Coordinates of C-alpha atoms and ligand atoms in Angstrom, one line a residue:
M1 CA 0.0 0.0 0.0
K2 CA 1.4 3.4 -0.9
I3 CA 0.6 6.0 1.8
V4 CA 1.3 9.7 1.4
V5 CA 0.9 12.3 4.1
A6 CA 0.5 15.9 3.3
G7 CA 1.9 18.2 5.9
T8 CA 4.8 17.6 8.2
G9 CA 3.7 19.4 11.3
Y10 CA 2.7 17.7 14.6
V11 CA -0.2 15.8 13.1
G12 CA 1.2 14.9 9.6
L13 CA 4.7 14.0 10.6
V14 CA 3.8 12.0 13.7
T15 CA 1.2 10.1 11.7
A16 CA 3.7 9.3 8.9
V17 CA 6.4 8.2 11.2
C18 CA 4.1 6.0 13.3
L19 CA 2.7 4.4 10.2
S20 CA 6.2 3.6 9.0
E21 CA 6.9 2.1 12.4
I22 CA 4.1 -0.5 11.8
G23 CA 5.6 -1.4 8.4
H24 CA 4.1 1.0 5.8
N25 CA 6.1 2.9 3.2
V26 CA 5.2 6.5 3.7
T27 CA 5.9 9.6 1.6
C28 CA 5.7 12.9 3.4
V29 CA 4.9 15.9 1.3
D30 CA 5.3 19.6 2.3
V31 CA 5.6 22.9 0.5
N32 CA 8.2 24.2 2.9
E33 CA 11.7 23.4 1.4
E34 CA 13.5 24.1 4.7
K35 CA 11.4 21.5 6.5
I36 CA 11.9 18.9 3.7
N37 CA 15.7 19.5 3.8
M38 CA 15.8 19.1 7.6
L39 CA 13.8 15.9 7.3
N40 CA 16.1 14.5 4.6
E41 CA 19.0 15.2 7.0
G42 CA 17.2 13.0 9.6
K43 CA 16.2 16.0 11.7
S44 CA 12.6 16.7 12.9
P45 CA 11.4 20.3 12.4
I46 CA 9.2 20.0 15.5
F47 CA 10.4 19.1 19.0
E48 CA 8.7 15.9 19.9
P49 CA 10.2 13.3 22.2
G50 CA 11.0 10.0 20.5
L51 CA 10.2 11.2 17.0
E52 CA 13.7 11.6 15.6
E53 CA 14.7 8.2 16.9
L54 CA 11.7 6.6 15.0
M55 CA 12.6 8.6 11.9
T56 CA 16.1 7.1 12.0
K57 CA 14.8 3.6 12.8
N58 CA 12.4 3.6 9.9
K59 CA 14.4 5.7 7.4
E60 CA 14.2 3.0 4.7
R61 CA 10.4 3.3 4.7
L62 CA 10.2 7.1 4.9
T63 CA 10.5 9.5 2.0
Y64 CA 10.3 13.3 2.3
T65 CA 9.6 15.4 -0.8
L66 CA 8.4 18.7 -2.2
D67 CA 7.2 16.9 -5.4
Y68 CA 3.5 16.4 -4.5
K69 CA 2.6 15.7 -8.1
K70 CA 4.7 12.6 -8.2
A71 CA 3.7 11.6 -4.7
Y72 CA -0.1 11.8 -5.2
R73 CA -0.1 10.2 -8.7
D74 CA -0.1 6.5 -7.6
A75 CA -1.0 6.8 -3.9
D76 CA -3.5 4.3 -2.4
V77 CA -4.2 6.5 0.6
I78 CA -3.4 10.2 1.1
F79 CA -3.6 11.7 4.6
I80 CA -4.2 15.4 4.9
G81 CA -2.4 16.6 8.0
V82 CA -2.0 20.4 7.3
G83 CA -2.9 23.1 9.8
T84 CA -6.3 24.7 10.2
P85 CA -5.4 27.8 12.1
E86 CA -7.9 30.1 13.7
K87 CA -9.3 33.0 11.7
K88 CA -9.9 36.4 13.4
D89 CA -13.6 35.6 13.8
G90 CA -12.8 32.3 15.6
S91 CA -13.6 30.0 12.6
A92 CA -11.1 27.6 11.2
N93 CA -9.0 28.6 8.2
L94 CA -9.3 25.8 5.7
T95 CA -7.2 27.3 2.9
Y96 CA -4.4 24.8 3.3
V97 CA -6.7 21.8 3.4
Y98 CA -8.5 22.9 0.2
Q99 CA -5.2 23.7 -1.5
V100 CA -3.9 20.1 -0.8
A101 CA -7.3 18.7 -1.9
K102 CA -7.0 20.6 -5.2
E103 CA -3.4 19.4 -5.8
I104 CA -4.6 15.8 -5.1
A105 CA -7.5 16.1 -7.5
N106 CA -5.2 17.5 -10.2
N107 CA -2.7 14.7 -9.9
V108 CA -4.2 11.3 -8.9
E109 CA -4.1 8.7 -11.6
K110 CA -5.7 5.8 -9.7
D111 CA -8.5 5.2 -7.2
T112 CA -7.6 6.9 -3.9
I113 CA -8.8 7.3 -0.4
V114 CA -8.2 10.7 1.1
V115 CA -8.1 10.8 4.8
V116 CA -8.7 14.0 6.6
K117 CA -6.6 14.1 9.8
S118 CA -6.6 17.9 10.2
T119 CA -9.2 19.2 12.6
V120 CA -12.0 20.6 10.4
P121 CA -15.5 21.9 11.2
I122 CA -18.3 19.4 11.0
G123 CA -19.5 19.0 7.4
T124 CA -16.1 19.8 5.9
N125 CA -15.2 16.2 4.8
K126 CA -18.3 16.1 2.7
K127 CA -17.3 19.5 1.1
I128 CA -13.8 18.3 0.5
E129 CA -15.1 15.3 -1.3
K130 CA -17.2 17.5 -3.5
H131 CA -14.3 19.8 -4.1
L132 CA -12.0 16.9 -5.1
K133 CA -14.6 15.5 -7.5
E134 CA -15.0 18.9 -9.1
N135 CA -11.3 19.2 -9.7
L136 CA -10.4 15.6 -10.7
K137 CA -8.3 15.6 -13.9
N138 CA -8.5 11.8 -14.4
N139 CA -11.3 9.3 -14.4
V140 CA -10.7 7.8 -11.0
K141 CA -12.7 7.1 -7.9
I142 CA -11.9 9.2 -4.9
E143 CA -13.4 8.9 -1.4
V144 CA -12.9 11.1 1.7
V145 CA -12.6 9.6 5.1
S146 CA -12.6 11.5 8.4
N147 CA -10.0 10.2 10.8
P148 CA -9.4 12.8 13.6
E149 CA -6.2 13.0 15.5
F150 CA -6.1 12.9 19.3
L151 CA -2.4 13.3 20.0
S152 CA -1.0 15.6 22.7
Q153 CA 2.3 17.5 22.1
G154 CA 5.1 16.0 24.1
T155 CA 3.6 12.6 24.1
A156 CA 2.5 12.5 20.4
V157 CA 4.4 9.3 19.4
R158 CA 3.1 7.3 22.4
D159 CA -0.4 8.7 21.9
T160 CA -0.4 7.6 18.3
L161 CA 1.2 4.2 18.6
H162 CA -0.9 3.4 21.7
A163 CA -4.0 5.4 20.8
Q164 CA -7.0 4.9 23.0
R165 CA -9.3 5.0 20.0
I166 CA -9.2 5.2 16.3
V167 CA -12.2 7.0 15.0
I168 CA -13.1 6.6 11.3
G169 CA -15.9 8.3 9.5
V170 CA -16.7 6.7 6.2
T171 CA -19.4 6.5 3.6
S172 CA -18.5 3.1 2.2
K173 CA -17.5 -0.4 3.3
R174 CA -14.5 -0.3 0.9
A175 CA -13.1 2.8 2.7
E176 CA -13.6 1.1 6.0
T177 CA -11.7 -2.0 4.9
V178 CA -8.8 0.1 3.5
M179 CA -8.6 2.1 6.8
R180 CA -8.5 -1.1 8.8
Q181 CA -5.6 -2.3 6.7
V182 CA -3.8 1.0 7.3
Y183 CA -4.2 0.7 11.0
D184 CA -3.7 -3.0 11.2
G185 CA -0.8 -3.2 13.7
F186 CA -1.9 -0.5 16.0
N187 CA -4.2 -3.0 17.8
Q188 CA -6.6 -0.4 19.1
E189 CA -10.3 0.0 19.4
Y190 CA -12.1 1.3 16.4
L191 CA -15.2 3.5 16.1
I192 CA -16.6 3.3 12.6
T193 CA -19.2 6.0 12.1
D194 CA -20.4 8.6 9.6
R195 CA -18.1 11.5 8.7
E196 CA -20.0 14.2 10.6
S197 CA -20.0 12.2 13.8
A198 CA -16.2 11.5 13.5
E199 CA -15.6 15.2 12.9
M200 CA -17.7 16.0 16.0
V201 CA -15.9 13.4 18.2
K202 CA -12.8 15.5 17.8
Y203 CA -14.4 18.9 18.7
A204 CA -16.5 17.4 21.4
S205 CA -13.5 15.7 23.0
N206 CA -11.2 18.7 22.9
D207 CA -13.9 21.1 24.0
F208 CA -15.0 18.8 26.9
L209 CA -11.4 18.7 28.2
A210 CA -11.1 22.5 27.8
L211 CA -14.4 22.8 29.7
K212 CA -13.2 20.5 32.4
I213 CA -10.1 22.7 32.9
S214 CA -12.1 25.9 33.0
Y215 CA -14.5 24.3 35.4
I216 CA -11.7 23.2 37.8
N217 CA -10.1 26.6 37.5
E218 CA -13.3 28.3 38.6
I219 CA -13.6 25.8 41.5
A220 CA -9.9 26.6 42.4
N221 CA -10.7 30.3 42.3
L222 CA -13.6 29.7 44.7
C223 CA -11.3 27.5 46.9
E224 CA -9.0 30.5 47.4
I225 CA -12.0 32.6 48.5
V226 CA -13.4 30.0 50.9
G227 CA -10.1 28.6 52.2
A228 CA -10.3 25.2 50.6
N229 CA -7.5 23.3 48.9
I230 CA -8.1 22.5 45.2
Q231 CA -5.7 19.6 45.2
D232 CA -7.6 17.8 48.0
V233 CA -10.9 18.7 46.3
T234 CA -9.8 17.2 42.9
K235 CA -8.5 14.2 44.7
G236 CA -11.9 13.7 46.3
M237 CA -13.7 14.3 43.0
G238 CA -11.4 12.0 41.1
M239 CA -12.2 9.1 43.5
D240 CA -15.6 9.0 41.8
K241 CA -14.9 6.9 38.7
R242 CA -17.7 8.8 36.8
I243 CA -15.6 12.0 37.1
G244 CA -12.1 10.5 36.9
N245 CA -8.9 12.1 38.0
K246 CA -7.5 13.3 34.7
F247 CA -7.4 16.9 33.5
L248 CA -8.3 18.3 36.8
N249 CA -5.1 20.3 37.4
A250 CA -6.0 23.8 38.2
G251 CA -3.7 26.5 36.8
I252 CA -3.4 29.7 34.8
G253 CA -5.4 28.3 31.9
Y254 CA -5.1 26.1 28.9
G255 CA -3.0 27.0 25.8
G256 CA -1.6 25.2 22.9
S257 CA -2.6 24.6 19.3
C258 CA -5.9 22.8 20.0
F259 CA -8.1 23.8 22.9
P260 CA -8.2 27.6 22.3
K261 CA -8.7 27.1 18.6
D262 CA -11.2 24.2 18.8
T263 CA -13.4 25.9 21.5
K264 CA -13.6 29.0 19.4
A265 CA -14.3 27.1 16.2
L266 CA -17.2 25.1 17.8
S267 CA -18.7 28.2 19.3
W268 CA -18.4 29.9 15.9
L269 CA -20.0 26.9 14.1
A270 CA -22.9 26.9 16.6
N271 CA -23.4 30.6 16.1
Y272 CA -23.3 30.2 12.4
N273 CA -26.1 27.7 12.7
D274 CA -28.1 30.1 15.0
Y275 CA -27.3 28.1 18.1
E276 CA -25.5 29.4 21.2
I277 CA -23.2 26.8 22.8
K278 CA -23.2 28.4 26.3
T279 CA -20.9 26.0 28.1
I280 CA -18.1 26.4 25.6
K281 CA -18.5 30.1 25.5
A282 CA -18.1 30.1 29.3
A283 CA -15.0 27.9 29.1
I284 CA -13.4 30.4 26.7
E285 CA -14.2 33.4 28.9
V286 CA -13.0 31.7 32.1
N287 CA -9.8 30.7 30.4
E288 CA -9.1 34.3 29.2
N289 CA -9.5 35.6 32.7
Q290 CA -7.5 32.8 34.3
K291 CA -4.4 33.6 32.2
L292 CA -4.1 36.9 33.9
K293 CA -4.6 35.6 37.4
L294 CA -1.0 35.9 38.5
I295 CA -0.6 39.5 37.4
K296 CA -3.7 40.3 39.4
K297 CA -2.2 38.5 42.4
S298 CA 1.0 40.6 42.0
R299 CA -0.9 43.8 42.6
K300 CA -1.3 42.9 46.2
Y301 CA 2.4 43.2 46.6
Y302 CA 3.4 45.9 44.1
E303 CA 1.1 48.5 42.5
S304 CA 3.3 48.5 39.5
L305 CA 6.2 46.3 38.5
E306 CA 8.1 49.2 36.9
G307 CA 11.8 49.0 37.5
L308 CA 11.5 45.8 39.5
N309 CA 13.5 42.6 38.8
V310 CA 10.9 40.1 37.5
A311 CA 11.8 36.4 37.1
V312 CA 9.7 34.4 34.7
L313 CA 9.9 30.6 34.9
G314 CA 8.5 28.7 31.9
L315 CA 7.3 30.2 28.6
T316 CA 5.8 27.3 26.6
F317 CA 2.1 26.4 27.0
K318 CA 3.0 23.2 28.7
P319 CA 6.2 21.2 29.5
N320 CA 8.0 19.0 27.0
T321 CA 7.3 21.1 24.0
D322 CA 8.8 24.2 22.4
D323 CA 5.4 25.4 21.3
L324 CA 4.3 28.8 22.5
R325 CA 0.9 28.9 20.8
E326 CA -1.6 30.5 23.2
A327 CA 0.8 30.1 26.1
P328 CA -0.1 32.2 29.2
S329 CA 3.4 33.8 29.0
L330 CA 2.3 35.5 25.8
D331 CA -0.5 37.3 27.6
N332 CA 1.5 38.2 30.6
I333 CA 4.9 39.2 29.3
P334 CA 3.6 42.1 27.2
I335 CA 2.1 43.5 30.4
L336 CA 5.5 43.2 32.2
I337 CA 7.2 44.8 29.2
E338 CA 4.7 47.6 29.1
E339 CA 5.2 48.3 32.8
R340 CA 9.0 48.4 32.2
A341 CA 9.8 45.6 34.5
K342 CA 13.3 44.2 34.2
I343 CA 12.5 40.7 33.0
K344 CA 14.7 37.7 33.3
A345 CA 13.1 34.5 31.8
Y346 CA 14.0 30.9 31.6
D347 CA 12.5 28.0 29.6
P348 CA 14.4 24.8 28.9
I349 CA 13.5 24.8 25.2
G350 CA 11.0 27.5 24.4
E351 CA 13.6 30.4 24.5
N352 CA 14.3 30.4 20.7
N353 CA 10.7 30.5 19.7
F354 CA 10.0 33.3 22.3
K355 CA 12.9 35.4 21.0
K356 CA 11.2 35.4 17.6
T357 CA 8.2 37.2 19.2
Y358 CA 10.0 39.6 21.5
P359 CA 13.1 41.6 20.8
K360 CA 16.1 40.5 22.8
E361 CA 16.5 43.8 24.6
A362 CA 13.2 43.5 26.4
I363 CA 14.1 40.2 28.1
T364 CA 17.3 38.7 29.5
Y365 CA 17.2 34.9 28.9
C366 CA 18.8 32.7 31.5
K367 CA 20.2 29.2 31.4
N368 CA 18.6 27.9 34.6
V369 CA 16.2 28.7 37.5
K370 CA 19.0 29.9 39.8
E371 CA 20.3 32.5 37.3
T372 CA 16.7 33.7 36.6
I373 CA 15.6 34.3 40.2
K374 CA 18.8 35.9 41.4
D375 CA 18.0 39.3 42.9
A376 CA 14.4 39.2 41.7
D377 CA 11.6 41.1 43.5
I378 CA 9.0 38.7 42.3
C379 CA 8.9 35.4 40.4
F380 CA 6.1 34.2 38.1
I381 CA 5.8 30.4 37.2
F382 CA 4.0 29.9 34.0
T383 CA 5.0 26.3 33.0
E384 CA 5.6 23.3 35.2
W385 CA 8.8 22.0 33.7
D386 CA 10.6 19.3 35.7
D387 CA 13.6 21.4 36.6
I388 CA 11.3 24.1 38.0
K389 CA 9.2 21.6 39.9
N390 CA 12.4 19.8 41.2
F391 CA 14.2 23.1 42.1
D392 CA 15.6 23.4 45.6
I393 CA 12.9 25.7 47.1
T394 CA 15.3 26.8 49.9
L395 CA 17.1 28.8 47.2
Y396 CA 14.3 31.2 46.6
K397 CA 14.9 32.9 49.9
K398 CA 18.6 32.8 49.4
L399 CA 18.7 34.2 45.9
M400 CA 15.8 36.5 45.5
R401 CA 15.8 40.1 46.7
T402 CA 12.2 39.8 47.8
P403 CA 11.1 36.1 47.8
I404 CA 7.5 36.5 46.4
I405 CA 6.7 33.4 44.3
L406 CA 3.5 33.4 42.2
D407 CA 3.0 29.9 40.9
G408 CA 0.5 29.4 38.1
R409 CA 1.0 25.6 38.0
N410 CA 1.0 24.5 41.7
C411 CA 4.6 23.2 41.3
Y412 CA 5.4 23.0 45.0
D413 CA 4.0 21.1 48.0
L414 CA 2.4 23.5 50.4
N415 CA 3.8 21.7 53.5
E416 CA 7.3 22.1 52.2
I417 CA 6.9 25.8 51.1
K418 CA 5.4 26.5 54.5
K419 CA 8.9 26.0 56.0
E420 CA 10.4 28.7 53.9
K421 CA 10.7 32.4 54.6
V422 CA 8.8 33.4 51.4
I423 CA 5.5 34.6 50.1
Y424 CA 4.0 31.9 48.0
E425 CA 0.7 32.1 46.1
S426 CA -0.5 29.3 43.8
I427 CA -3.9 28.4 42.3
G428 CA -6.7 27.3 44.5
R429 CA -4.6 26.9 47.6
K430 CA -3.9 29.0 50.7
T431 CA -1.4 31.8 50.5
I432 CA 1.8 31.3 52.4
N433 CA 3.2 34.5 53.8
N434 CA 6.1 34.0 56.0
L435 CA 7.6 37.5 55.4
K436 CA 5.2 39.2 57.9
Ligands
UDX501 C1 -4.7 18.6 23.4 C2 -5.5 17.3 23.6 O1 -5.1 16.7 24.8 C3 -5.2 16.3 22.5 O2 -6.0 15.1 22.6 C4 -5.6 17.0 21.1 O3 -5.4 16.1 20.0 C5 -4.8 18.3 21.0 O4 -5.0 19.1 22.1 P1 -2.2 19.4 23.7 O5 -2.7 20.8 23.3 O6 -0.9 18.9 23.1 O7 -3.3 18.3 23.4 O8 -1.9 19.5 25.3 P2 -2.7 19.0 26.6 O9 -1.7 18.2 27.4 O10 -4.0 18.5 26.4 O11 -2.8 20.4 27.4 C6 -3.5 21.5 26.8 C7 -3.5 22.7 27.8 O12 -4.3 22.4 28.9 C8 -2.1 23.0 28.4 O13 -1.9 24.4 28.4 C9 -2.1 22.5 29.8 O14 -1.3 23.2 30.7 C10 -3.6 22.7 30.1 N1 -4.0 21.7 31.2 C11 -4.1 20.4 30.9 C12 -4.4 22.2 32.4 O15 -4.4 23.4 32.7 N2 -4.9 21.3 33.4 C13 -5.0 20.0 33.1 O16 -5.4 19.2 34.0 C14 -4.5 19.5 31.9

């Protein structure tokens, strides 16, 4: 079976590499020459643990090319894994998906199954099939299958190879059979359904998780007001198997390439169809406020941060990725810059991406936590990287000028922090103030 994957971002590349791992020959197509060159040198253009190792292991079965015409010509299955970024009005931008579909239609010379892995609004698979058929140059049969992706960044390889589910939306038995052949070797549970339901599984799953996070963040905010401890509360909630204990970590809000985009896209789609999806709208609003929670907390200690030494620990939207998309740091650092704080920041791998957004002069980038907090008047924790969580907390008092720690990810045990001469505020837990 000849498999082609269009797009070498998180979804496309991880899918391609994992399919090669189970024995398929896979051709990866991208329009970005720089990316294709990197891939041909054995380097991954995205930071994803385990990915480069699998690329090396399966290099005989992986081809990377700019030549989409040649790739699509005789493909049995073509995956579309290109981005569907958010437009200004919150809807999904499908330009890249339709561009790839057109190129496929213009070049296929044999019957082909086109698998849409990109996250697309409900109803799009049907429209893509229509678009393909309208643009077909040769007399071949083409079918579109919806096969949403559920991988998380940082664990994408594992999530794909050991997926909890493979959702396939089809309109024919033939397409179902081909898809089962593609995934034979993954050994996972399948859900075979119509295309609209498959598309909806993706949005409903992501939006449910986003809603769960916003819900727990609101409960955490209330915990702070009434003097409860969110970690004990979520532990208690999680003991109920109907609720479960996953995705109940309170913090300064969700970021990343999916939750913010997919909540807005579903809300947009509902509006477009004259329906108001109130729960998701609330999740979005709560998240936007939550992202600024630490700055609000800082006002208790300093009216303005002007001229103060401010330490920032963590820039990426979560640990184990260099991705900054919708990261809380992007909402907070502009405020610090505007207030003319003297910012020192540390992130184990997100620094280079962050530098592209902000001119170097505004921020001094540090090599570790110690260097960042030295002489600081306040410290903000935006991402729970391991070396931040495992940092020797006795050093905050020793190194900072005024040891005020505002932790947006509940990195430290309150019982341990209580022993330190610091001010420590986290999310949904009591404030420790040992500087009184
Ligand atoms: C998410 C989904 O998990 C994945 O299934 C989908 O395919 C793509 O979107 P990802 O964006 O990579 O994956 O990261 P995820 O680990 O889900 O975290 C998203 C955001 O939620 C992060 O900012 C994280 O910090 C936040 N989060 C997550 C919380 O605030 N609390 C939690 O309990 C879990």
